[in-house]
Amino acid sequence: MNGQEQLLNNINIVDFTMVDLALFLDTHPKDRRALDYYAHYSQIKRQLCREFSKKYYPLTMAEADCEKSWSWGEAPLPWEGGCVHVEL
Amino acid sequence: MQDFTYVEKKEERPLAMAYVKWQKFDKVYDELEKAFRIGTIFPELNKPFTGRRCV
């Protein structure tokens, strides 16, 4: 796995963790530790996504660079090999 | 949050009834990659089917 695939894989894993925490929070909205874990991983995911969009391309439009040039269109399309294979 | 706990004498219980205990936030896997492969961050939900019964 090269740097890009590793970073995308890490984003994927942190996102999975947030989804699991969110499912727990749905039924335990006041659970302090779960809230803290969610805030923690959400922060990490934001950093990883910002790093990814600087180094490679934006994963969401919100992260698209709009200073020098619009980078949203730069992401490779799925049928152009844009989808990264996730090794389980 | 309404309290849904429900206590009933063993003999009065129906033959079969699905239940989900109220989960308490205890431990979570700290190795996220391992949790991702397992499919949950909660050890208590890690119940792989072993061909005849769950672990």
mmCIF file of C-alpha atoms in Angstrom:
data_model
loop_
_atom_site.group_PDB
_atom_site.id
_atom_site.type_symbol
_atom_site.label_atom_id
_atom_site.label_comp_id
_atom_site.label_asym_id
_atom_site.label_seq_id
_atom_site.Cartn_x
_atom_site.Cartn_y
_atom_site.Cartn_z
ATOM 1 C CA MET A 1 0.000 0.000 0.000
ATOM 2 C CA ASN A 2 1.455 3.356 -0.986
ATOM 3 C CA GLY A 3 1.127 6.538 1.038
ATOM 4 C CA GLN A 4 -2.110 7.575 -0.605
ATOM 5 C CA GLU A 5 -3.793 4.207 -0.138
ATOM 6 C CA GLN A 6 -2.575 4.032 3.479
ATOM 7 C CA LEU A 7 -3.958 7.477 4.279
ATOM 8 C CA LEU A 8 -7.287 6.672 2.603
ATOM 9 C CA ASN A 9 -7.395 3.376 4.485
ATOM 10 C CA ASN A 10 -6.816 5.202 7.768
ATOM 11 C CA ILE A 11 -9.607 7.649 6.965
ATOM 12 C CA ASN A 12 -11.845 4.694 6.192
ATOM 13 C CA ILE A 13 -11.034 3.020 9.515
ATOM 14 C CA VAL A 14 -11.567 6.179 11.585
ATOM 15 C CA ASP A 15 -14.844 6.774 9.773
ATOM 16 C CA PHE A 16 -15.957 3.223 10.575
ATOM 17 C CA THR A 17 -15.181 3.841 14.263
ATOM 18 C CA MET A 18 -17.264 7.024 14.208
ATOM 19 C CA VAL A 19 -20.217 5.190 12.672
ATOM 20 C CA ASP A 20 -20.057 2.530 15.413
ATOM 21 C CA LEU A 21 -19.871 5.207 18.087
ATOM 22 C CA ALA A 22 -22.761 7.072 16.463
ATOM 23 C CA LEU A 23 -24.898 3.923 16.550
ATOM 24 C CA PHE A 24 -24.188 3.680 20.291
ATOM 25 C CA LEU A 25 -24.869 7.386 20.819
ATOM 26 C CA ASP A 26 -28.215 7.051 19.051
ATOM 27 C CA THR A 27 -29.477 5.084 22.043
ATOM 28 C CA HIS A 28 -27.179 6.618 24.661
ATOM 29 C CA PRO A 29 -27.161 10.328 23.778
ATOM 30 C CA LYS A 30 -25.788 11.438 27.151
ATOM 31 C CA ASP A 31 -22.970 8.909 27.528
ATOM 32 C CA ARG A 32 -19.967 11.062 28.425
ATOM 33 C CA ARG A 33 -17.239 8.615 27.384
ATOM 34 C CA ALA A 34 -18.888 7.802 24.078
ATOM 35 C CA LEU A 35 -19.272 11.525 23.348
ATOM 36 C CA ASP A 36 -15.610 12.118 24.149
ATOM 37 C CA TYR A 37 -14.490 9.235 21.928
ATOM 38 C CA TYR A 38 -16.660 10.541 19.082
ATOM 39 C CA ALA A 39 -15.270 14.078 19.384
ATOM 40 C CA HIS A 40 -11.739 12.674 19.495
ATOM 41 C CA TYR A 41 -12.062 10.552 16.356
ATOM 42 C CA SER A 42 -14.060 13.182 14.530
ATOM 43 C CA GLN A 43 -11.145 15.579 15.103
ATOM 44 C CA ILE A 44 -8.677 13.005 13.781
ATOM 45 C CA LYS A 45 -10.776 12.315 10.723
ATOM 46 C CA ARG A 46 -10.966 16.039 9.939
ATOM 47 C CA GLN A 47 -7.148 16.280 10.108
ATOM 48 C CA LEU A 48 -6.641 13.203 7.936
ATOM 49 C CA CYS A 49 -9.113 14.454 5.329
ATOM 50 C CA ARG A 50 -7.492 17.889 5.259
ATOM 51 C CA GLU A 51 -4.099 16.235 4.808
ATOM 52 C CA PHE A 52 -5.440 13.963 2.060
ATOM 53 C CA SER A 53 -7.016 16.807 0.145
ATOM 54 C CA LYS A 54 -3.794 18.865 0.323
ATOM 55 C CA LYS A 55 -1.580 15.989 -0.801
ATOM 56 C CA TYR A 56 -3.870 14.272 -3.296
ATOM 57 C CA TYR A 57 -7.414 15.461 -3.955
ATOM 58 C CA PRO A 58 -10.460 16.513 -1.923
ATOM 59 C CA LEU A 59 -12.752 13.727 -0.698
ATOM 60 C CA THR A 60 -15.699 16.098 -0.280
ATOM 61 C CA MET A 61 -16.508 19.362 -1.954
ATOM 62 C CA ALA A 62 -16.193 21.156 1.390
ATOM 63 C CA GLU A 63 -12.477 20.377 1.327
ATOM 64 C CA ALA A 64 -11.964 21.440 -2.259
ATOM 65 C CA ASP A 65 -9.269 24.072 -2.685
ATOM 66 C CA CYS A 66 -10.776 27.324 -3.877
ATOM 67 C CA GLU A 67 -7.782 29.579 -3.580
ATOM 68 C CA LYS A 68 -5.629 28.878 -6.594
ATOM 69 C CA SER A 69 -7.882 26.648 -8.632
ATOM 70 C CA TRP A 70 -10.992 24.563 -8.101
ATOM 71 C CA SER A 71 -9.667 21.135 -7.169
ATOM 72 C CA TRP A 72 -12.957 19.256 -6.855
ATOM 73 C CA GLY A 73 -12.760 17.915 -10.400
ATOM 74 C CA GLU A 74 -9.240 16.563 -9.942
ATOM 75 C CA ALA A 75 -10.291 13.401 -8.085
ATOM 76 C CA PRO A 76 -9.899 10.337 -10.326
ATOM 77 C CA LEU A 77 -13.282 8.954 -11.304
ATOM 78 C CA PRO A 78 -14.306 5.492 -10.054
ATOM 79 C CA TRP A 79 -14.255 4.095 -13.592
ATOM 80 C CA GLU A 80 -10.776 5.553 -13.994
ATOM 81 C CA GLY A 81 -9.456 3.558 -11.076
ATOM 82 C CA GLY A 82 -10.507 6.113 -8.485
ATOM 83 C CA CYS A 83 -11.759 3.444 -6.083
ATOM 84 C CA VAL A 84 -9.047 2.095 -3.792
ATOM 85 C CA HIS A 85 -9.235 -1.629 -3.034
ATOM 86 C CA VAL A 86 -9.571 -2.087 0.788
ATOM 87 C CA GLU A 87 -7.642 -5.120 2.058
ATOM 88 C CA LEU A 88 -9.454 -6.711 4.997
ATOM 89 C CA MET B 1 -35.492 8.423 28.138
ATOM 90 C CA GLN B 2 -38.331 6.120 29.157
ATOM 91 C CA ASP B 3 -37.273 3.098 31.274
ATOM 92 C CA PHE B 4 -38.026 -0.130 29.402
ATOM 93 C CA THR B 5 -36.594 -2.594 31.955
ATOM 94 C CA TYR B 6 -39.007 -5.469 32.385
ATOM 95 C CA VAL B 7 -38.677 -8.177 35.072
ATOM 96 C CA GLU B 8 -40.734 -11.395 34.919
ATOM 97 C CA LYS B 9 -40.710 -14.736 36.805
ATOM 98 C CA LYS B 10 -38.946 -17.474 34.836
ATOM 99 C CA GLU B 11 -42.039 -19.717 34.641
ATOM 100 C CA GLU B 12 -44.184 -16.921 33.226
ATOM 101 C CA ARG B 13 -41.778 -16.293 30.422
ATOM 102 C CA PRO B 14 -42.862 -17.247 26.892
ATOM 103 C CA LEU B 15 -41.112 -20.125 25.113
ATOM 104 C CA ALA B 16 -38.889 -17.819 23.140
ATOM 105 C CA MET B 17 -38.389 -14.086 23.023
ATOM 106 C CA ALA B 18 -35.578 -12.122 21.422
ATOM 107 C CA TYR B 19 -33.836 -9.720 23.784
ATOM 108 C CA VAL B 20 -31.099 -7.110 23.606
ATOM 109 C CA LYS B 21 -29.627 -6.112 26.951
ATOM 110 C CA TRP B 22 -29.056 -2.406 27.534
ATOM 111 C CA GLN B 23 -25.455 -1.857 26.461
ATOM 112 C CA LYS B 24 -23.190 -0.018 28.889
ATOM 113 C CA PHE B 25 -20.155 1.783 27.455
ATOM 114 C CA ASP B 26 -17.304 -0.280 28.824
ATOM 115 C CA LYS B 27 -14.218 -1.002 26.746
ATOM 116 C CA VAL B 28 -13.627 -0.323 23.065
ATOM 117 C CA TYR B 29 -10.882 -1.826 20.925
ATOM 118 C CA ASP B 30 -8.040 0.651 20.828
ATOM 119 C CA GLU B 31 -6.537 -0.887 17.693
ATOM 120 C CA LEU B 32 -8.988 0.525 15.164
ATOM 121 C CA GLU B 33 -7.626 -1.593 12.328
ATOM 122 C CA LYS B 34 -8.390 -4.746 14.302
ATOM 123 C CA ALA B 35 -11.873 -3.418 15.180
ATOM 124 C CA PHE B 36 -12.437 -2.660 11.490
ATOM 125 C CA ARG B 37 -11.543 -6.230 10.514
ATOM 126 C CA ILE B 38 -13.725 -7.646 13.286
ATOM 127 C CA GLY B 39 -16.550 -5.325 12.319
ATOM 128 C CA THR B 40 -17.171 -3.648 15.656
ATOM 129 C CA ILE B 41 -15.308 -1.463 18.161
ATOM 130 C CA PHE B 42 -17.175 -3.101 21.049
ATOM 131 C CA PRO B 43 -15.580 -6.375 22.305
ATOM 132 C CA GLU B 44 -18.916 -7.495 23.688
ATOM 133 C CA LEU B 45 -20.390 -7.450 20.168
ATOM 134 C CA ASN B 46 -17.558 -9.498 18.693
ATOM 135 C CA LYS B 47 -19.511 -12.729 18.191
ATOM 136 C CA PRO B 48 -18.085 -14.635 15.211
ATOM 137 C CA PHE B 49 -20.233 -17.584 14.117
ATOM 138 C CA THR B 50 -18.104 -20.750 14.341
ATOM 139 C CA GLY B 51 -20.204 -23.007 12.089
ATOM 140 C CA ARG B 52 -22.416 -24.359 14.923
ATOM 141 C CA ARG B 53 -22.753 -21.576 17.477
ATOM 142 C CA CYS B 54 -21.444 -18.122 18.297
ATOM 143 C CA VAL B 55 -18.399 -17.710 20.455
#
